PDB file of C-alpha atoms and ligand atoms in Angstrom:
ATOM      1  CA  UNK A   1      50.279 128.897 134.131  1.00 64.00           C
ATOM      2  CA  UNK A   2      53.440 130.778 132.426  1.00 77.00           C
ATOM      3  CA  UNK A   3      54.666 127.238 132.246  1.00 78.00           C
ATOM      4  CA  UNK A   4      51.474 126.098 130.036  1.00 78.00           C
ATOM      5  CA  UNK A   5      52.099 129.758 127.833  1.00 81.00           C
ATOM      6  CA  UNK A   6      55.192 129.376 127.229  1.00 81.00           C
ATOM      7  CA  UNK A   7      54.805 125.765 125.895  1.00 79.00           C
ATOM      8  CA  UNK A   8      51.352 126.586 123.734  1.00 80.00           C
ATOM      9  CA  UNK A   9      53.696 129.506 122.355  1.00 80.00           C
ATOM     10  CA  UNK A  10      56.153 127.136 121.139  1.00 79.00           C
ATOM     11  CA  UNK A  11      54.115 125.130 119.871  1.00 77.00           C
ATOM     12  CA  UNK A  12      52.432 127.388 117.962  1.00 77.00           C
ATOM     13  CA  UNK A  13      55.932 127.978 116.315  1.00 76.00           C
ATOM     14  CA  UNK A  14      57.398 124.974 115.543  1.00 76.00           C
ATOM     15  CA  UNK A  15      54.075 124.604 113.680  1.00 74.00           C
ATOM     16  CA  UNK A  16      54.023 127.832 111.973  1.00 74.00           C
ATOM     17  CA  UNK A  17      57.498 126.738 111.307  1.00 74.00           C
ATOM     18  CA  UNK A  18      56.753 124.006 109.412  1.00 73.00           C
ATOM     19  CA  UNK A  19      53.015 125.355 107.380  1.00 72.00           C
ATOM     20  CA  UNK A  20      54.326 128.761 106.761  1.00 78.00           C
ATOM     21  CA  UNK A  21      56.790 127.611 103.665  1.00 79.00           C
ATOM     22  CA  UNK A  22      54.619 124.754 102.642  1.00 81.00           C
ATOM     23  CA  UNK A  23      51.652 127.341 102.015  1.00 81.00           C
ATOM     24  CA  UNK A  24      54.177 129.665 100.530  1.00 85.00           C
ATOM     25  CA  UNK A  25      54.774 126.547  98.177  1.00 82.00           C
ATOM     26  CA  UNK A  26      51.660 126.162  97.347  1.00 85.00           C
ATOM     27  CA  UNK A  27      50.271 129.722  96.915  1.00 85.00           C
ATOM     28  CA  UNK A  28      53.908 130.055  93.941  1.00 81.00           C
ATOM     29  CA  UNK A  29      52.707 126.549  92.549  1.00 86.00           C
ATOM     30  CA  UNK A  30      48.696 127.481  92.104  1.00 85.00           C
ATOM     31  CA  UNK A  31      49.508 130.941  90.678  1.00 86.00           C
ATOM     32  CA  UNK A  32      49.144 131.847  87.574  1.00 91.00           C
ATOM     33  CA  UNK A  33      51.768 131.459  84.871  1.00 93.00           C
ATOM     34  CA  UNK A  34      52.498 135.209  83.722  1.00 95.00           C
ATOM     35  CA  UNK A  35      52.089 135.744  79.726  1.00 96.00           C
ATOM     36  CA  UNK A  36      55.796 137.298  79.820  1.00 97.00           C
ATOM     37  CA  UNK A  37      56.773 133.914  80.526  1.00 97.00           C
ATOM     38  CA  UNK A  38      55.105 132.196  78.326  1.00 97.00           C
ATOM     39  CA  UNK A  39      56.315 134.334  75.446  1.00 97.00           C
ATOM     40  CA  UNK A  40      59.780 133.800  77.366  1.00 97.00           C
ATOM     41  CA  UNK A  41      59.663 129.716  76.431  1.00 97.00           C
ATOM     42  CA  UNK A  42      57.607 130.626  73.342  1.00 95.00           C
ATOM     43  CA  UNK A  43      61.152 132.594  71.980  1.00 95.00           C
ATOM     44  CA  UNK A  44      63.573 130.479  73.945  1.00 96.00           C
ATOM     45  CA  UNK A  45      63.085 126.943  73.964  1.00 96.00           C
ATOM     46  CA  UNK A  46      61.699 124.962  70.599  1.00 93.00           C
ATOM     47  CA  UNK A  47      60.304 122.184  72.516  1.00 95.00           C
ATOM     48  CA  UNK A  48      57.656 124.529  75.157  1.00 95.00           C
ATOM     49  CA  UNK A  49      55.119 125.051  72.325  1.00 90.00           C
ATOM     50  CA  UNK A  50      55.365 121.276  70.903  1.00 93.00           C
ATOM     51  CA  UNK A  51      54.655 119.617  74.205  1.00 96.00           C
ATOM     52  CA  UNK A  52      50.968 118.513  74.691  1.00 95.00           C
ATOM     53  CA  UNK A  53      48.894 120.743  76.879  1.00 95.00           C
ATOM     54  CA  UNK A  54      48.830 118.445  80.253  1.00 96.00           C
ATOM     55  CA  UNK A  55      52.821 118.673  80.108  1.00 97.00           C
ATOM     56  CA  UNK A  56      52.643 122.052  79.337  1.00 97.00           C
ATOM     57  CA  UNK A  57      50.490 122.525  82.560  1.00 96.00           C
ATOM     58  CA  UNK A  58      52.933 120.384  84.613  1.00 97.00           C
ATOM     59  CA  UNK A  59      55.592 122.655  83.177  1.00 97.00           C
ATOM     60  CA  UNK A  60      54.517 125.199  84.448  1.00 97.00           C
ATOM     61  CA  UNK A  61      53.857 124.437  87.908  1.00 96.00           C
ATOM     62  CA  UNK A  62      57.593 122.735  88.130  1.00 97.00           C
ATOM     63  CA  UNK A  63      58.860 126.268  86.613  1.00 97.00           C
ATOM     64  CA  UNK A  64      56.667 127.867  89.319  1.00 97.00           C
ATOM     65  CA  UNK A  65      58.362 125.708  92.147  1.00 96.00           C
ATOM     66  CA  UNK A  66      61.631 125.530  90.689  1.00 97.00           C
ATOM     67  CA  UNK A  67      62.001 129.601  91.003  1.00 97.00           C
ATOM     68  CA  UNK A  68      60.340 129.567  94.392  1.00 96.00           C
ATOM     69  CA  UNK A  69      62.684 127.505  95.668  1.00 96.00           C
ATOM     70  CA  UNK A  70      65.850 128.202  93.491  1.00 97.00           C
ATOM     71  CA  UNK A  71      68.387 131.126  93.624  1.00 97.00           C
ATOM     72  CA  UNK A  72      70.115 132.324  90.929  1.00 97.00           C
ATOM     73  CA  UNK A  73      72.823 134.938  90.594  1.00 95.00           C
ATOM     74  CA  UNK A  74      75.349 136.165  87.991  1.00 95.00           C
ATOM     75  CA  UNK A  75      78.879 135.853  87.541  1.00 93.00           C
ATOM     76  CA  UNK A  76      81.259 137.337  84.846  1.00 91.00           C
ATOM     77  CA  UNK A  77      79.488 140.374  84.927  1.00 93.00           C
ATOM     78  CA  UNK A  78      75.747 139.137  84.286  1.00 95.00           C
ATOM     79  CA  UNK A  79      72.556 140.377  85.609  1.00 97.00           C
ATOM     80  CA  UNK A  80      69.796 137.563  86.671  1.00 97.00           C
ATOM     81  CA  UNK A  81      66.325 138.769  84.567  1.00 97.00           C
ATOM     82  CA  UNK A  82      63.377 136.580  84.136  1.00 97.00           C
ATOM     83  CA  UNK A  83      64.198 135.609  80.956  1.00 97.00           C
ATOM     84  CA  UNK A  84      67.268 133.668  82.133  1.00 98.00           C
ATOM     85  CA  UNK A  85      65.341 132.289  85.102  1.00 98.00           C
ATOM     86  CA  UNK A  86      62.204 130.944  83.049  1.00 98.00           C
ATOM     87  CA  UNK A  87      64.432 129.302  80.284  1.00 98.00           C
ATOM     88  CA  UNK A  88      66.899 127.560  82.346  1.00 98.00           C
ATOM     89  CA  UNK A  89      64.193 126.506  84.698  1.00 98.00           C
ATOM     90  CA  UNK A  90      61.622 125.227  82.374  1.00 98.00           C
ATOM     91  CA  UNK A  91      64.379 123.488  80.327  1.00 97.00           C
ATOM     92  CA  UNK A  92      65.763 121.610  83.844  1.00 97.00           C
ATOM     93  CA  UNK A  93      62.160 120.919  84.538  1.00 98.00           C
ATOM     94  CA  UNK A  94      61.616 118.934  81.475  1.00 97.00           C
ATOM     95  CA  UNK A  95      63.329 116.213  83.396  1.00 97.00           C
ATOM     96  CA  UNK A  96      60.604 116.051  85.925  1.00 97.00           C
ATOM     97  CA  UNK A  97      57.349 116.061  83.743  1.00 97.00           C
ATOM     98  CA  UNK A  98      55.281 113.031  84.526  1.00 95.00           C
ATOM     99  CA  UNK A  99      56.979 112.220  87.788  1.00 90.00           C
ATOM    100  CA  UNK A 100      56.640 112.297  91.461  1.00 89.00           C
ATOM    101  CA  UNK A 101      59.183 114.926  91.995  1.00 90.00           C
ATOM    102  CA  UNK A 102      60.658 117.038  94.709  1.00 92.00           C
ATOM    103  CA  UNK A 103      62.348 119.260  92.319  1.00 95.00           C
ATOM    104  CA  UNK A 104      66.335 118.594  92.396  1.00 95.00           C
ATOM    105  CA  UNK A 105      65.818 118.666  96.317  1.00 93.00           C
ATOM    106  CA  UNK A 106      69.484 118.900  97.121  1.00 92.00           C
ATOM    107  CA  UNK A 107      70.337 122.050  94.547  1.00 94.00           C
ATOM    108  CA  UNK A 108      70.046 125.345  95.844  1.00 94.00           C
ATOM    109  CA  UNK A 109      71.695 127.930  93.962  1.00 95.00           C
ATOM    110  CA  UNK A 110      72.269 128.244  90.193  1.00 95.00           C
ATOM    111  CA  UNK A 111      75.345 130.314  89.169  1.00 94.00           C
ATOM    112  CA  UNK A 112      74.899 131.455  85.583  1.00 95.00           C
ATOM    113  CA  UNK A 113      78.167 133.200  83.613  1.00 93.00           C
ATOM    114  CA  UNK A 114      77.444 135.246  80.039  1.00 93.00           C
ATOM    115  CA  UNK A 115      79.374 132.950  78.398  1.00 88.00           C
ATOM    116  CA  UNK A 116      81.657 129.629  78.909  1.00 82.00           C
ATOM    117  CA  UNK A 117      83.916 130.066  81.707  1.00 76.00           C
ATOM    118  CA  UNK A 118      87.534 129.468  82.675  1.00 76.00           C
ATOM    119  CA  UNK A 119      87.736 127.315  86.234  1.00 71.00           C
ATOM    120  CA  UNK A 120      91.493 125.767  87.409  1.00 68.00           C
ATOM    121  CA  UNK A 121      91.266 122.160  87.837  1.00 65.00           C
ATOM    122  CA  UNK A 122      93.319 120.348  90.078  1.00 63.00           C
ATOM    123  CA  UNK A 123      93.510 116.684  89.100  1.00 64.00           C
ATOM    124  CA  UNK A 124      94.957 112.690  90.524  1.00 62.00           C
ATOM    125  CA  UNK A 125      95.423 110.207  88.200  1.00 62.00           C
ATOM    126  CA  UNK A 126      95.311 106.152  89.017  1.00 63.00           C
ATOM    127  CA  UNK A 127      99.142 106.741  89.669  1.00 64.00           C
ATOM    128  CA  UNK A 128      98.676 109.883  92.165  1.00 64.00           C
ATOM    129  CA  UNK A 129     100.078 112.436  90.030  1.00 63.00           C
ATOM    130  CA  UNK A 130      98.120 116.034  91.085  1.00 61.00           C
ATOM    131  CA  UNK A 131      98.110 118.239  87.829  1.00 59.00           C
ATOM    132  CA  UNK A 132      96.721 121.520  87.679  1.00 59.00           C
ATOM    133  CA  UNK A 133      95.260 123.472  84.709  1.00 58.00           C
ATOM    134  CA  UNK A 134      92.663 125.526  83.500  1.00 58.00           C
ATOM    135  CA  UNK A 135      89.764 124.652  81.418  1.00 61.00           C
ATOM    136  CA  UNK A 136      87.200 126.222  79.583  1.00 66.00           C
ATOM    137  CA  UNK A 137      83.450 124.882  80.525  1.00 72.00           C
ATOM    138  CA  UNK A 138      79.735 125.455  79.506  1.00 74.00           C
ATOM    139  CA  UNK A 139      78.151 124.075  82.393  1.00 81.00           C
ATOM    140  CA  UNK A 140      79.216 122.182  85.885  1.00 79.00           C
ATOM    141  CA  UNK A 141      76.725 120.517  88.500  1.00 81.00           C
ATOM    142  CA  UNK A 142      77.709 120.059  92.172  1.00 77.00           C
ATOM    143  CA  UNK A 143      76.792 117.507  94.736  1.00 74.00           C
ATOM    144  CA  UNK A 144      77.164 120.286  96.993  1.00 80.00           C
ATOM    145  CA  UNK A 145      73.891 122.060  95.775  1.00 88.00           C
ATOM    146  CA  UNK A 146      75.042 124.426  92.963  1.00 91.00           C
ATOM    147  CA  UNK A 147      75.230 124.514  89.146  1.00 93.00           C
ATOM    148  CA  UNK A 148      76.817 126.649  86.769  1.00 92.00           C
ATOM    149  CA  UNK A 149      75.699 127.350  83.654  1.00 94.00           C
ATOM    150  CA  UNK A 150      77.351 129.807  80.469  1.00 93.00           C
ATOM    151  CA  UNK A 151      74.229 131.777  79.473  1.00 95.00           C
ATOM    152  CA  UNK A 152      74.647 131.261  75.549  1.00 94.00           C
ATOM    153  CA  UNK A 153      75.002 128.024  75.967  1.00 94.00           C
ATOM    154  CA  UNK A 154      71.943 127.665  77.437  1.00 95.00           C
ATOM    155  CA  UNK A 155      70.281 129.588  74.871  1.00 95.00           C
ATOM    156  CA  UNK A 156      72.018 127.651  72.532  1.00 94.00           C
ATOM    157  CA  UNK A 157      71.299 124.683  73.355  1.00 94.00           C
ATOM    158  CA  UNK A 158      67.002 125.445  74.182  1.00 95.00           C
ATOM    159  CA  UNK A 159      66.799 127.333  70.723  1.00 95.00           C
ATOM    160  CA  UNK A 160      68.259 124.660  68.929  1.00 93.00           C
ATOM    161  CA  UNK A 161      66.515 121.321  70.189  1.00 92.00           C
ATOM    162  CA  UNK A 162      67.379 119.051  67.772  1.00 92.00           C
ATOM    163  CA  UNK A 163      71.558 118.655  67.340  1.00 93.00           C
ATOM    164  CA  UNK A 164      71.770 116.369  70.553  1.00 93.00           C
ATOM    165  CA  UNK A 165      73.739 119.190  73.255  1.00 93.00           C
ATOM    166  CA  UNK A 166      71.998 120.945  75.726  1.00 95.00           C
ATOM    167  CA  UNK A 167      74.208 121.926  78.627  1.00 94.00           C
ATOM    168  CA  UNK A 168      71.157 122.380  81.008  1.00 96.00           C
ATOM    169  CA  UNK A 169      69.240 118.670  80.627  1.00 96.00           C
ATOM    170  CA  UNK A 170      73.297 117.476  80.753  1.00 95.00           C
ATOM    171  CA  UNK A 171      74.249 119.346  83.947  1.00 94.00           C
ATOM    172  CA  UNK A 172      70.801 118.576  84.884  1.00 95.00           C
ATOM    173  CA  UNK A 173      70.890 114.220  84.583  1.00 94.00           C
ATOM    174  CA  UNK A 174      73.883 115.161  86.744  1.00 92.00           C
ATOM    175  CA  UNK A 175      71.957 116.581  89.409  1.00 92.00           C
ATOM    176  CA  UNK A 176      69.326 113.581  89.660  1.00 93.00           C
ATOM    177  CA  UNK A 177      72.014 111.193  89.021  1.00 91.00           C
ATOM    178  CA  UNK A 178      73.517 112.942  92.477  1.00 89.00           C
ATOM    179  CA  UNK A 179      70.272 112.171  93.911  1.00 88.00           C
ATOM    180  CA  UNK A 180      71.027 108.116  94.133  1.00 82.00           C
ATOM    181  CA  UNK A 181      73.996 109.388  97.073  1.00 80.00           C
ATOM    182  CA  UNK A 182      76.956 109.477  94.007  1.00 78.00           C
ATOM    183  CA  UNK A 183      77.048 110.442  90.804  1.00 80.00           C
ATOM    184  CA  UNK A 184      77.870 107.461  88.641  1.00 81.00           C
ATOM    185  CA  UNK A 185      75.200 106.687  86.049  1.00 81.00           C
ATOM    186  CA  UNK A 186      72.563 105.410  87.809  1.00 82.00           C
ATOM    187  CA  UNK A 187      70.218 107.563  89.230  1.00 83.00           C
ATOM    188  CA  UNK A 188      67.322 106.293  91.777  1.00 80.00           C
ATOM    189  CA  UNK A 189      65.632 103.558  90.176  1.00 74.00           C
ATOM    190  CA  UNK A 190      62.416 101.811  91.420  1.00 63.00           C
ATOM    191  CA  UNK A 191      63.391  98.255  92.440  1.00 66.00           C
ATOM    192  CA  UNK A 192      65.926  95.440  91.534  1.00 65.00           C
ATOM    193  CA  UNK A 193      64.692  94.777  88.671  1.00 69.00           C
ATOM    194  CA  UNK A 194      65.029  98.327  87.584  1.00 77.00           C
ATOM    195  CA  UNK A 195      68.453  98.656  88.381  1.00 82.00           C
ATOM    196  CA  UNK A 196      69.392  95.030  86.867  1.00 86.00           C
ATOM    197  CA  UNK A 197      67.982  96.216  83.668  1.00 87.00           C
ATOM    198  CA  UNK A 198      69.669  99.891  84.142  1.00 88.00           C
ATOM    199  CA  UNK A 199      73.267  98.179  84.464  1.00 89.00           C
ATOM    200  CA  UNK A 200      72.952  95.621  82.104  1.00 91.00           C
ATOM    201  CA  UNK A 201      71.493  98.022  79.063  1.00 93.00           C
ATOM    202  CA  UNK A 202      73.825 100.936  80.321  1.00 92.00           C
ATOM    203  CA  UNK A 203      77.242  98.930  80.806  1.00 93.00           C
ATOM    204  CA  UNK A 204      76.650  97.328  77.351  1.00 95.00           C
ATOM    205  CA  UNK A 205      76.107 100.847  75.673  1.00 95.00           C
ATOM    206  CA  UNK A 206      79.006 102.554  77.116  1.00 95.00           C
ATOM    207  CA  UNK A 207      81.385 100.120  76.360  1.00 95.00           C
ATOM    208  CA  UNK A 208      80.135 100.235  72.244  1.00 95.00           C
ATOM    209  CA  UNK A 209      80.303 103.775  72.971  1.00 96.00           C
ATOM    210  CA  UNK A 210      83.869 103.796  74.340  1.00 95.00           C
ATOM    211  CA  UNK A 211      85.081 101.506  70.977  1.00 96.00           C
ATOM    212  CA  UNK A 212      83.643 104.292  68.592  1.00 95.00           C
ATOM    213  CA  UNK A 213      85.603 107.078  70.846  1.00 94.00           C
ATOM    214  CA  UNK A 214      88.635 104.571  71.092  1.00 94.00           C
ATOM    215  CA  UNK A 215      88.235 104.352  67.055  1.00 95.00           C
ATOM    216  CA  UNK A 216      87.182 107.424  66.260  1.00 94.00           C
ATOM    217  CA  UNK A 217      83.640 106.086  64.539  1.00 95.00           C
ATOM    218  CA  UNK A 218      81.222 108.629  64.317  1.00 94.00           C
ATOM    219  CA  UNK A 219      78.199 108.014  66.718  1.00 95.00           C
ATOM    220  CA  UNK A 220      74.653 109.077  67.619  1.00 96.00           C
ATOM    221  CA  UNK A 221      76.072 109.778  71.244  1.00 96.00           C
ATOM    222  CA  UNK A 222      78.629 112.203  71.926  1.00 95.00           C
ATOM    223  CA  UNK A 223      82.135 110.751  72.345  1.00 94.00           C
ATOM    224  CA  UNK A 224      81.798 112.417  75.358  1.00 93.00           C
ATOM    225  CA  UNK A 225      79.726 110.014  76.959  1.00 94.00           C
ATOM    226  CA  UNK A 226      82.532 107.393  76.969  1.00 94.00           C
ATOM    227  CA  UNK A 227      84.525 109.758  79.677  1.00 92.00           C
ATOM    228  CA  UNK A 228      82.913 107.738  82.605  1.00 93.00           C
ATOM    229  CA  UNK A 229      79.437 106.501  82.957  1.00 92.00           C
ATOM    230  CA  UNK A 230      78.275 109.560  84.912  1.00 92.00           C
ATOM    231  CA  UNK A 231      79.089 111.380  81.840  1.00 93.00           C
ATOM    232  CA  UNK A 232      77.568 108.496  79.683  1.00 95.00           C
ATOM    233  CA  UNK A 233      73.907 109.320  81.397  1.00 95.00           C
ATOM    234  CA  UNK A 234      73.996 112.871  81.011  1.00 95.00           C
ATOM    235  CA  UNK A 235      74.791 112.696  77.419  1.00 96.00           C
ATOM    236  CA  UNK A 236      72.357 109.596  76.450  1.00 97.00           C
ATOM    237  CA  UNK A 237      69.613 112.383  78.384  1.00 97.00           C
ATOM    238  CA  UNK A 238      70.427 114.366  75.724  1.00 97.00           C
ATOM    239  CA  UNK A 239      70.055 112.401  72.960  1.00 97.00           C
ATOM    240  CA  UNK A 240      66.907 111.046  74.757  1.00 98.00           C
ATOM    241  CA  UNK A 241      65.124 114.373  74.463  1.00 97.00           C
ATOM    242  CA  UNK A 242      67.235 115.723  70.966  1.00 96.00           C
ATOM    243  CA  UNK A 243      67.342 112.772  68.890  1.00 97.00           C
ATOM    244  CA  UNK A 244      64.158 110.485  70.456  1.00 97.00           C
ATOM    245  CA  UNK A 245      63.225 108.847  66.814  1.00 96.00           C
ATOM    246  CA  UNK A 246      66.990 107.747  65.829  1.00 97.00           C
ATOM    247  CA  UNK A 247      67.952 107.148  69.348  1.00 97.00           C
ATOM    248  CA  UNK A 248      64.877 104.565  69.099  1.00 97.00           C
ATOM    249  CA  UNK A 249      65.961 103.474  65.851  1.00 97.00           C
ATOM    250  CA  UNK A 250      69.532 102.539  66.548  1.00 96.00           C
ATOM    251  CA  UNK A 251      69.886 102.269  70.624  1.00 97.00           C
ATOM    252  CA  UNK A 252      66.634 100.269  71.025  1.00 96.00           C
ATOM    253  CA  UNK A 253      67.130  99.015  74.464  1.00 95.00           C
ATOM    254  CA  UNK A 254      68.729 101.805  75.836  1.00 95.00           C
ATOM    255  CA  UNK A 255      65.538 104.268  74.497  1.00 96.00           C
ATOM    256  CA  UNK A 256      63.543 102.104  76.273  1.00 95.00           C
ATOM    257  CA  UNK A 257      65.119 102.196  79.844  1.00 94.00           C
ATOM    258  CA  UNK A 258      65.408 106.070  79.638  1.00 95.00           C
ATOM    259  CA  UNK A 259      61.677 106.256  78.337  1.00 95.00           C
ATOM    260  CA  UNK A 260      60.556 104.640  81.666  1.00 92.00           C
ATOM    261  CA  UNK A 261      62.492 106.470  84.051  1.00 92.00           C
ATOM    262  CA  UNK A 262      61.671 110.044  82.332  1.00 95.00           C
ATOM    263  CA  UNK A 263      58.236 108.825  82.327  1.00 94.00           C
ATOM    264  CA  UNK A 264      57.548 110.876  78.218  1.00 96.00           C
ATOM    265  CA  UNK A 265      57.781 109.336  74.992  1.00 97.00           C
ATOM    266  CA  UNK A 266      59.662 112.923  73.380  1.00 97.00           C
ATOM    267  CA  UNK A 267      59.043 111.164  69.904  1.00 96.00           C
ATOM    268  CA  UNK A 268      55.177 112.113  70.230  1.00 94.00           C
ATOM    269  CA  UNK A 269      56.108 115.710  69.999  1.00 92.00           C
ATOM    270  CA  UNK A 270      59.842 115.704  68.469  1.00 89.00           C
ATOM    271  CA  UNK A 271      58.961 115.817  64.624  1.00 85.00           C
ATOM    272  CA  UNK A 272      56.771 118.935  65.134  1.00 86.00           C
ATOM    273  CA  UNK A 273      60.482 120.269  66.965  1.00 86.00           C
ATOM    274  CA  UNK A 274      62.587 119.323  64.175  1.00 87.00           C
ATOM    275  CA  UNK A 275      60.331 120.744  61.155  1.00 84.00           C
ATOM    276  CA  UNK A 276      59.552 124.196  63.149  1.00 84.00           C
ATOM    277  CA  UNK A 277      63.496 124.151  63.231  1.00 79.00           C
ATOM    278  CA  UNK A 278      64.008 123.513  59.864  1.00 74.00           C
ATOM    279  CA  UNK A 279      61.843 125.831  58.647  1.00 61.00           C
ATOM    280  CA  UNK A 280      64.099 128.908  60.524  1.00 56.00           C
ATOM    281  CA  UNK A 281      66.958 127.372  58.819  1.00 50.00           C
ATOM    282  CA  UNK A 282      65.416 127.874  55.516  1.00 42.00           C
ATOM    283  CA  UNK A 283      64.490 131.474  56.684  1.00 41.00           C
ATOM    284  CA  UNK A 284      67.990 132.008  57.956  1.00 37.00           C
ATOM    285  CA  UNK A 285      69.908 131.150  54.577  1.00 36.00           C
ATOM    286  CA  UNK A 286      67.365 132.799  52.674  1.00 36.00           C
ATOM    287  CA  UNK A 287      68.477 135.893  54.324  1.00 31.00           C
ATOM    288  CA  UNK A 288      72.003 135.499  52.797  1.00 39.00           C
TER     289      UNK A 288
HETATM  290 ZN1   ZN B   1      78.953 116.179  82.524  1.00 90.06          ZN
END
């Protein structure tokens, strides 16, 4: 009889175990979305009031997940509010709308300095040679679980939604690109064909891309996207979301393939973006 106890008991764990946290999930997910917050994205990031209403309601329920399951803490000094928490996770959770999405499974904790911070680098080149030094950096994404982010950055780059950098949808494309096992440009893509198309499209960009860095020819990229083709997917991300209409315009093919694996078409909402910018540029230098 104790036997038969002591087994119901564990059962009754292992399976509280395993319902307790999903509920949890789903109790943050179907709350509601706190007006704070949505004056939060309504200051902080240009693109929040553009989107149609479904993504906006998607939004919302990745933020809601995304801080359920997230943990943030300062460095350098900084103290974690919700205003930090609600930008930088409703700007990383752009990257999900339309998807089937675990949200960035593997990351855990998200390390956010006031401004860009010093890290020493220890690095081999092809000939072995270890060389140390220190380097200055806005944002860095770990396999491990972890990104860092400079706060002003961030802010930065959510205010201002149409000059093509954004550290968080960078460090971001890192962290699903992780998701394929290694972080090399190609994150998990649905099929052969998918990939096929993915390499061919991608390796024919970044090597165009490497010939304007290599020549110093201005480009709709960022030079830094000719680093390595990790790099190369994190910045064509952002010119994906930043720069949808010229992107189309000039890298056809490669619009294309991001289009269908971020599942949104940003030009339906972009132009409304770029004119509410322009019109608090003409409101800035009227000020002068
Ligand atoms: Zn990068």
């Amino acid at each position: 009889m104790g036997y038969w106890i002591f087994v119901a008991l564990a059962l009754a764990a292992i399976a509280a175990a395993l319902v307790v946290p999903h509920y949890r999930l789903k109790k943050a997910i179907d709350a509601p979305f706190p007006d704070e917050w949505v004056g939060i994205l309504g200051r902080n990031n240009a693109v929040y009031q553009r989107l149609p209403q479904d993504l906006r309601h998607q939004l919302h329920k990745l933020v809601r997940q995304f801080l359920h399951q997230k943990h943030f803490s300062g460095a350098g000094g900084l103290e974690i509010d919700d205003e930090i928490r609600v930008t930088i996770a409703a700007e990383a959770c752009l990257l999900l709308l339309n998807r089937k999405t675990n949200v960035y499974p593997a990351l855990r904790y998200i390390i956010v300095y006031p401004a860009a911070f010093i890290v020493d680098r220890e690095e081999i080149d092809e000939a072995g040679v270890v060389s140390k030094g220190r380097a200055d950096l806005l944002g860095e994404s770990w396999s491990n679980g972890k990104v860092i982010l400079a706060w002003d950055d961030v802010l930065h780059g959510s205010r201002n939604f149409v000059d093509g950098e954004n550290v968080v949808l960078h460090e971001f494309a890192h962290q699903l690109d992780s998701e394929s096992g290694s972080v090399n440009g190609a994150p998990i893509l649905a099929g052969v064909n998918g990939l096929r198309t993915w390499a061919t499209t991608f390796s024919g960009e970044f090597d165009e891309l490497q010939k304007d860095a290599w020549h110093g020819k201005r480009s709709l990229l960022d030079h830094y996207g000719a680093t390595n083709p990790a790099e190369f997917f994190a910045v064509a991300t952002e010119t994906f979301f930043e720069k949808p209409a010229q992107m189309a315009k000039h890298h056809a093919e490669l619009f294309e393939v991001l289009k269908g694996y971020y599942r949104v078409d940003p030009r339906e909402w972009h132009a409304q973006v770029v004119s509410a910018q322009a019109g608090v540029r003409v409101k800035g230098q009227s000020k002068k």
